[in-house]
Tab-separated table of N, CA and C in Angstrom:
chain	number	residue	atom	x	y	z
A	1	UNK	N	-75.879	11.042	-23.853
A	1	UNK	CA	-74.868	12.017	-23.491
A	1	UNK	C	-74.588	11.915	-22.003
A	2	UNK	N	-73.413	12.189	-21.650
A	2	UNK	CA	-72.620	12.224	-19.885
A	2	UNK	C	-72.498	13.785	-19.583
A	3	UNK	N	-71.965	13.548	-18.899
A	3	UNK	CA	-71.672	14.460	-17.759
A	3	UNK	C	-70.578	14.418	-17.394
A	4	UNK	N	-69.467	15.870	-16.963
A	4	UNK	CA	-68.635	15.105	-16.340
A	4	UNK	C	-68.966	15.913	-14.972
A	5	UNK	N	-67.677	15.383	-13.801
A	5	UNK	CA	-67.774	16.501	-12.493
A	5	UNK	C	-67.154	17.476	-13.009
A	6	UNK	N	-67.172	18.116	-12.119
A	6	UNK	CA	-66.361	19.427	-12.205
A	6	UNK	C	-64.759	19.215	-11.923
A	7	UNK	N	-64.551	18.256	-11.189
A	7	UNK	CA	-63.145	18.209	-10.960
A	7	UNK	C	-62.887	16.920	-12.182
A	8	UNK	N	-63.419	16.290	-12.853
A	8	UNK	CA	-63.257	15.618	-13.977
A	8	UNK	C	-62.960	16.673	-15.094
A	9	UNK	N	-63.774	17.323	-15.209
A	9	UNK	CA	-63.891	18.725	-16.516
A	9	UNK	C	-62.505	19.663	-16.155
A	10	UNK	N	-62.283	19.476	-15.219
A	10	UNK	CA	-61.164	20.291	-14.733
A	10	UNK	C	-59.788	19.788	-15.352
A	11	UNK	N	-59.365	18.454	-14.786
A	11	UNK	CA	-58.438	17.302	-14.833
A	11	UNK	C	-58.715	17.170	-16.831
A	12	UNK	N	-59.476	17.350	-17.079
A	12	UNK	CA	-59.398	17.111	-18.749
A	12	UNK	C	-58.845	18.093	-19.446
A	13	UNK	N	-59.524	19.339	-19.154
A	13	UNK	CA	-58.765	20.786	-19.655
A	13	UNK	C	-57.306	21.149	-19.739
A	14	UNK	N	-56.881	20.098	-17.970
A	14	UNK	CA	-55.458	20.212	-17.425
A	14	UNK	C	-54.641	19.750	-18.512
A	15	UNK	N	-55.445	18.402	-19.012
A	15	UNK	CA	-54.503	17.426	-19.663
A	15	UNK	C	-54.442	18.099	-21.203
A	16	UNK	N	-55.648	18.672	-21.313
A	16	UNK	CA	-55.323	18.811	-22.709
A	16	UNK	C	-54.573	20.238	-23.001
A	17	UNK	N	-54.497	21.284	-21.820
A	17	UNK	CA	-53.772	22.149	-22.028
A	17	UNK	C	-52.008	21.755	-21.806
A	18	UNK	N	-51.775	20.794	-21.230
A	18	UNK	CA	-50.310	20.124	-21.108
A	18	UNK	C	-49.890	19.920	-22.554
A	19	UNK	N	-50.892	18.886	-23.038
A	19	UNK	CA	-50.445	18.709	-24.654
A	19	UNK	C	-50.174	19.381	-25.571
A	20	UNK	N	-50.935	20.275	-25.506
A	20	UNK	CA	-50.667	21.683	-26.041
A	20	UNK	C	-49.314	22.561	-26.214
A	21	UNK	N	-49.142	22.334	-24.583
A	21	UNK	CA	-48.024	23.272	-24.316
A	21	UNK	C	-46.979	22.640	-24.991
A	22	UNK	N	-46.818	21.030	-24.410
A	22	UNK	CA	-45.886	20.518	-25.051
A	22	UNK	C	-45.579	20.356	-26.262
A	23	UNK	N	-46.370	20.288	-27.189
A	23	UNK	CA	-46.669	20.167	-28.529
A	23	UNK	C	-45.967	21.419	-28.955
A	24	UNK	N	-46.093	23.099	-28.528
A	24	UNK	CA	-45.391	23.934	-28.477
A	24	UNK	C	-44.147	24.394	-28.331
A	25	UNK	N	-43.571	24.004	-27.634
A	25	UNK	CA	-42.197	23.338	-26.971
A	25	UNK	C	-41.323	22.774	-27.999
A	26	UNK	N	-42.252	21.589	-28.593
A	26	UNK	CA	-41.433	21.197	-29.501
A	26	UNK	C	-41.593	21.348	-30.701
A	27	UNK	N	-42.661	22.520	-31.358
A	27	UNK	CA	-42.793	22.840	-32.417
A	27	UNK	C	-41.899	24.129	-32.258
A	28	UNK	N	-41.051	24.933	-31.204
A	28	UNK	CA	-40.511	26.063	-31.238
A	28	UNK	C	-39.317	24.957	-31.103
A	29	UNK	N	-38.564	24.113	-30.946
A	29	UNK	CA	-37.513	23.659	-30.948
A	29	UNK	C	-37.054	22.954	-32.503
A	30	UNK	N	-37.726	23.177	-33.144
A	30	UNK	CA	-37.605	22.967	-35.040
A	30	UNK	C	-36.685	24.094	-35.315
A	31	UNK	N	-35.334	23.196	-35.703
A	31	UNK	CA	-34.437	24.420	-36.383
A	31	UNK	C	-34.902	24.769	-37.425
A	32	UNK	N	-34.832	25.937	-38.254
A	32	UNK	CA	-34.876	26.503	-39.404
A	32	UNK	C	-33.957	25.816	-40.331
A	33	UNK	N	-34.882	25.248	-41.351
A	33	UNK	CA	-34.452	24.566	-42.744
A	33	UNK	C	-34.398	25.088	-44.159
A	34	UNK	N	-33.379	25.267	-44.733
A	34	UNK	CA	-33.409	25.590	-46.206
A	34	UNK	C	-34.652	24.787	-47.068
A	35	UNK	N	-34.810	23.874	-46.972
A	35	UNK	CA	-35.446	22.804	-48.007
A	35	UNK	C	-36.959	23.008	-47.543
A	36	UNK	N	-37.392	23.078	-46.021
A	36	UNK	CA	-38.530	22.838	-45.695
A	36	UNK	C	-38.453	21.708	-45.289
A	37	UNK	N	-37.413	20.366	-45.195
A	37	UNK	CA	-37.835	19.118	-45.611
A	37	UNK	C	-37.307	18.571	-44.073
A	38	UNK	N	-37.978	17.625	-43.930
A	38	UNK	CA	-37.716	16.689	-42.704
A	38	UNK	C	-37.210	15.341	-42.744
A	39	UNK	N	-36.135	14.790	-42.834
A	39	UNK	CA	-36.053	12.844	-43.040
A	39	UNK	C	-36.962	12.328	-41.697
A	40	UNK	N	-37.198	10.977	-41.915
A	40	UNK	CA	-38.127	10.087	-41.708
A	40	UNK	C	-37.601	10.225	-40.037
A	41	UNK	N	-36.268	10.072	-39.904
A	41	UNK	CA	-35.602	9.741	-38.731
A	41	UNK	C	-35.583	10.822	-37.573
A	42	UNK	N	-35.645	11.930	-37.956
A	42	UNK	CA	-35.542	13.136	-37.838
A	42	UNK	C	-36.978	13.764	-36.956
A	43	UNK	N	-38.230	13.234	-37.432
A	43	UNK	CA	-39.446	13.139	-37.154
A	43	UNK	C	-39.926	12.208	-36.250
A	44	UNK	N	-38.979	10.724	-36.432
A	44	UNK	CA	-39.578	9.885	-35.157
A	44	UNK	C	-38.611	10.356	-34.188
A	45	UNK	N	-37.243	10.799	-34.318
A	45	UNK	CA	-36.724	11.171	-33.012
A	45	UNK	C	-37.765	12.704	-32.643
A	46	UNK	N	-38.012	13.705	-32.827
A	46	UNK	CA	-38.776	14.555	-32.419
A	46	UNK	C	-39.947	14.367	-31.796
A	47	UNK	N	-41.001	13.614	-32.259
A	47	UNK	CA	-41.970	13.025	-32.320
A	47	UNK	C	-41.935	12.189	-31.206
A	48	UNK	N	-40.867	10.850	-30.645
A	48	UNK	CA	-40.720	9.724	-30.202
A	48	UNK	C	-41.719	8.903	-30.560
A	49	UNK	N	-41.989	8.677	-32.074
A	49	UNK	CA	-42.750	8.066	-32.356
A	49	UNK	C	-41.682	6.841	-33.527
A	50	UNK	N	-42.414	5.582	-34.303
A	50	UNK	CA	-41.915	4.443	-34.558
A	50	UNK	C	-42.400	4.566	-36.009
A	51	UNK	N	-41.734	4.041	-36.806
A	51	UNK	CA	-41.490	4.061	-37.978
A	51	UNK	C	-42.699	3.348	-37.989
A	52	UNK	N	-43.279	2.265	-38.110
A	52	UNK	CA	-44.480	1.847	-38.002
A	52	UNK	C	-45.621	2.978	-37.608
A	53	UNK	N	-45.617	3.990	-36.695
A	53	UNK	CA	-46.572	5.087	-36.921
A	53	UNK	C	-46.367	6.242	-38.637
A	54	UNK	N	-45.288	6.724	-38.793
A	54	UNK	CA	-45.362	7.141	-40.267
A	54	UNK	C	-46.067	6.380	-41.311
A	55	UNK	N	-45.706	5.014	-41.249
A	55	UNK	CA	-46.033	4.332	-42.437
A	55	UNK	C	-48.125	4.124	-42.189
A	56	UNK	N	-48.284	4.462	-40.982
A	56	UNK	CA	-50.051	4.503	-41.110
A	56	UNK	C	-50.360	5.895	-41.386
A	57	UNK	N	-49.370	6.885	-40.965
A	57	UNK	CA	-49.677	8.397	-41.230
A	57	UNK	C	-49.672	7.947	-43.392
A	58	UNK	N	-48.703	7.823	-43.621
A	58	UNK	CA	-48.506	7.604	-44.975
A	58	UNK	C	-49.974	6.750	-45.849
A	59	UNK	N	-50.256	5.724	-44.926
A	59	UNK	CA	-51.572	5.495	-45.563
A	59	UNK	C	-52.526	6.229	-45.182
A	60	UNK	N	-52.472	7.519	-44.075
A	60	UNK	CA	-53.996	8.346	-43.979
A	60	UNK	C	-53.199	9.160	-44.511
A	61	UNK	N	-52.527	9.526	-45.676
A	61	UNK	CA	-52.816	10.969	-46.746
A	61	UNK	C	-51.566	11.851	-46.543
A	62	UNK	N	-49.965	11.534	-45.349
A	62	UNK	CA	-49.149	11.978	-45.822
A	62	UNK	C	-48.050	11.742	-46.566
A	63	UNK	N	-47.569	12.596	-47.216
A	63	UNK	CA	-46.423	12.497	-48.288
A	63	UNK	C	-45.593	12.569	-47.814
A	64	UNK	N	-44.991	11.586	-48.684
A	64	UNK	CA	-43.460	11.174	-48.335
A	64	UNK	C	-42.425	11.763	-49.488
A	65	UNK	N	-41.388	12.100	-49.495
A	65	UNK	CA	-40.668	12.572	-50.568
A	65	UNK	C	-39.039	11.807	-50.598
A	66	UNK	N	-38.748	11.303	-51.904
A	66	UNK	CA	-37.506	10.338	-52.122
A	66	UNK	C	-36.835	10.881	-53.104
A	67	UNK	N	-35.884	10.847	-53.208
A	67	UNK	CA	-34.989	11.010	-54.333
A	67	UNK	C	-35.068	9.596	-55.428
A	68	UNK	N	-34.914	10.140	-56.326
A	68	UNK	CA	-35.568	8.974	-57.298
A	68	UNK	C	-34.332	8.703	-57.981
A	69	UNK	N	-33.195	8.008	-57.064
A	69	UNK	CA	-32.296	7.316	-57.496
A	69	UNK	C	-32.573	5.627	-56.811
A	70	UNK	N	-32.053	4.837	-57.516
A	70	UNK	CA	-32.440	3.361	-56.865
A	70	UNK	C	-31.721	2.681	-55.564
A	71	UNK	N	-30.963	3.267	-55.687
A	71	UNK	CA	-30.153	3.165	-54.269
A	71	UNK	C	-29.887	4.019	-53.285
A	72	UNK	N	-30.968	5.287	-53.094
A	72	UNK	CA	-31.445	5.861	-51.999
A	72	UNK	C	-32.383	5.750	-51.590
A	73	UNK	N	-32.237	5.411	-50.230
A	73	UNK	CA	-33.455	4.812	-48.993
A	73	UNK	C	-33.864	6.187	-48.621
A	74	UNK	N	-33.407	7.293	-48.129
A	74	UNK	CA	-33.535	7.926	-47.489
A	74	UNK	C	-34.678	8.492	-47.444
A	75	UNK	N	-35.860	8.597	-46.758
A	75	UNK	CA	-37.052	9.613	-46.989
A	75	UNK	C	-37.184	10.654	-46.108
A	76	UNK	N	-38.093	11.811	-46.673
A	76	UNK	CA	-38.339	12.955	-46.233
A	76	UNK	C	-39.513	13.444	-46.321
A	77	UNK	N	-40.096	14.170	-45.256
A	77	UNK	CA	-41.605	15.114	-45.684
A	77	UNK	C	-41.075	16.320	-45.290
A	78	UNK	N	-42.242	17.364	-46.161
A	78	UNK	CA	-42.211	18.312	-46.340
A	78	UNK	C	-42.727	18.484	-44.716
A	79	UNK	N	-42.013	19.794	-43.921
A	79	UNK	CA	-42.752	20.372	-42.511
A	79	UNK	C	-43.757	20.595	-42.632
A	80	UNK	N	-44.192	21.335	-43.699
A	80	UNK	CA	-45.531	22.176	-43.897
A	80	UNK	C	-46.766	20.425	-43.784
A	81	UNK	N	-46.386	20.035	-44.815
A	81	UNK	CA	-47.431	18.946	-44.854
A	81	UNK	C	-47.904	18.372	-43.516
A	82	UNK	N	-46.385	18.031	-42.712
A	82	UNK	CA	-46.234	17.442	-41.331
A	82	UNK	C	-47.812	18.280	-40.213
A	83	UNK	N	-47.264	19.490	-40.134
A	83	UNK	CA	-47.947	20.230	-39.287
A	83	UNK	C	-49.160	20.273	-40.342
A	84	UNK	N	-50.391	20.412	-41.183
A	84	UNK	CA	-50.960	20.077	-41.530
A	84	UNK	C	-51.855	18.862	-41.663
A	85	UNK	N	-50.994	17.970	-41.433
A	85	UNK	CA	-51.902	16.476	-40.874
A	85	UNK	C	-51.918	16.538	-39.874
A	86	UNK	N	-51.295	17.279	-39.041
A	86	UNK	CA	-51.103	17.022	-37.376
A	86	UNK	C	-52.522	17.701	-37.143
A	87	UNK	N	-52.987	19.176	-38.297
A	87	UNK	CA	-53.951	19.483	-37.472
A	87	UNK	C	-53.415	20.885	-36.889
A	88	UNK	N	-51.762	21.201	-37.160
A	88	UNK	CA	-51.463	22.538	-36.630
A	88	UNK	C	-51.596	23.649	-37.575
A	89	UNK	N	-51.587	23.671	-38.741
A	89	UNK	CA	-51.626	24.772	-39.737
A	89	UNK	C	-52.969	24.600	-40.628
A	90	UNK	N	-53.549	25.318	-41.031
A	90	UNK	CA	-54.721	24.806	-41.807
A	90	UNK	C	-54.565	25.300	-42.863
């Protein structure tokens, strides 16, 4: 086991209370949805995250939801699920 300094322990708290905040920020900037539902696109622009990160979220355990016609691409997750893997709703 370590140690940290005090101005290390400090600088960590800082950082992780930033994330936080921000994480807040943009969980209060989620318009209100009829469906609950989020498209794929919708989530990496919020997020600024890459379609290549969903598809590993998708192999650790989240759902994806499609319309089960053969010529719609389009995907969606449920919010609830979203914030639930994230770790925000339990």
């Amino acid at each position: 086991m370590f140690s940290l300094s005090r101005e290390s322990e400090q600088d960590l708290v800082h950082g992780i209370l930033e994330v936080v905040e921000r994480y807040h920020e943009a969980r209060d900037r989620l318009k209100p949805r009829l469906t609950g539902l989020i498209s794929a696109q919708e989530i990496m622009d919020e997020l600024d995250i890459k379609y290549m990160t969903l598809q590993k979220w998708e192999k650790a355990g989240l759902r994806r939801y499609q319309p089960p016609l053969e010529d719609t691409r389009k995907i969606y997750y449920r919010i609830s699920d979203l914030m639930k893997f994230m770790g925000v709703d339990e």
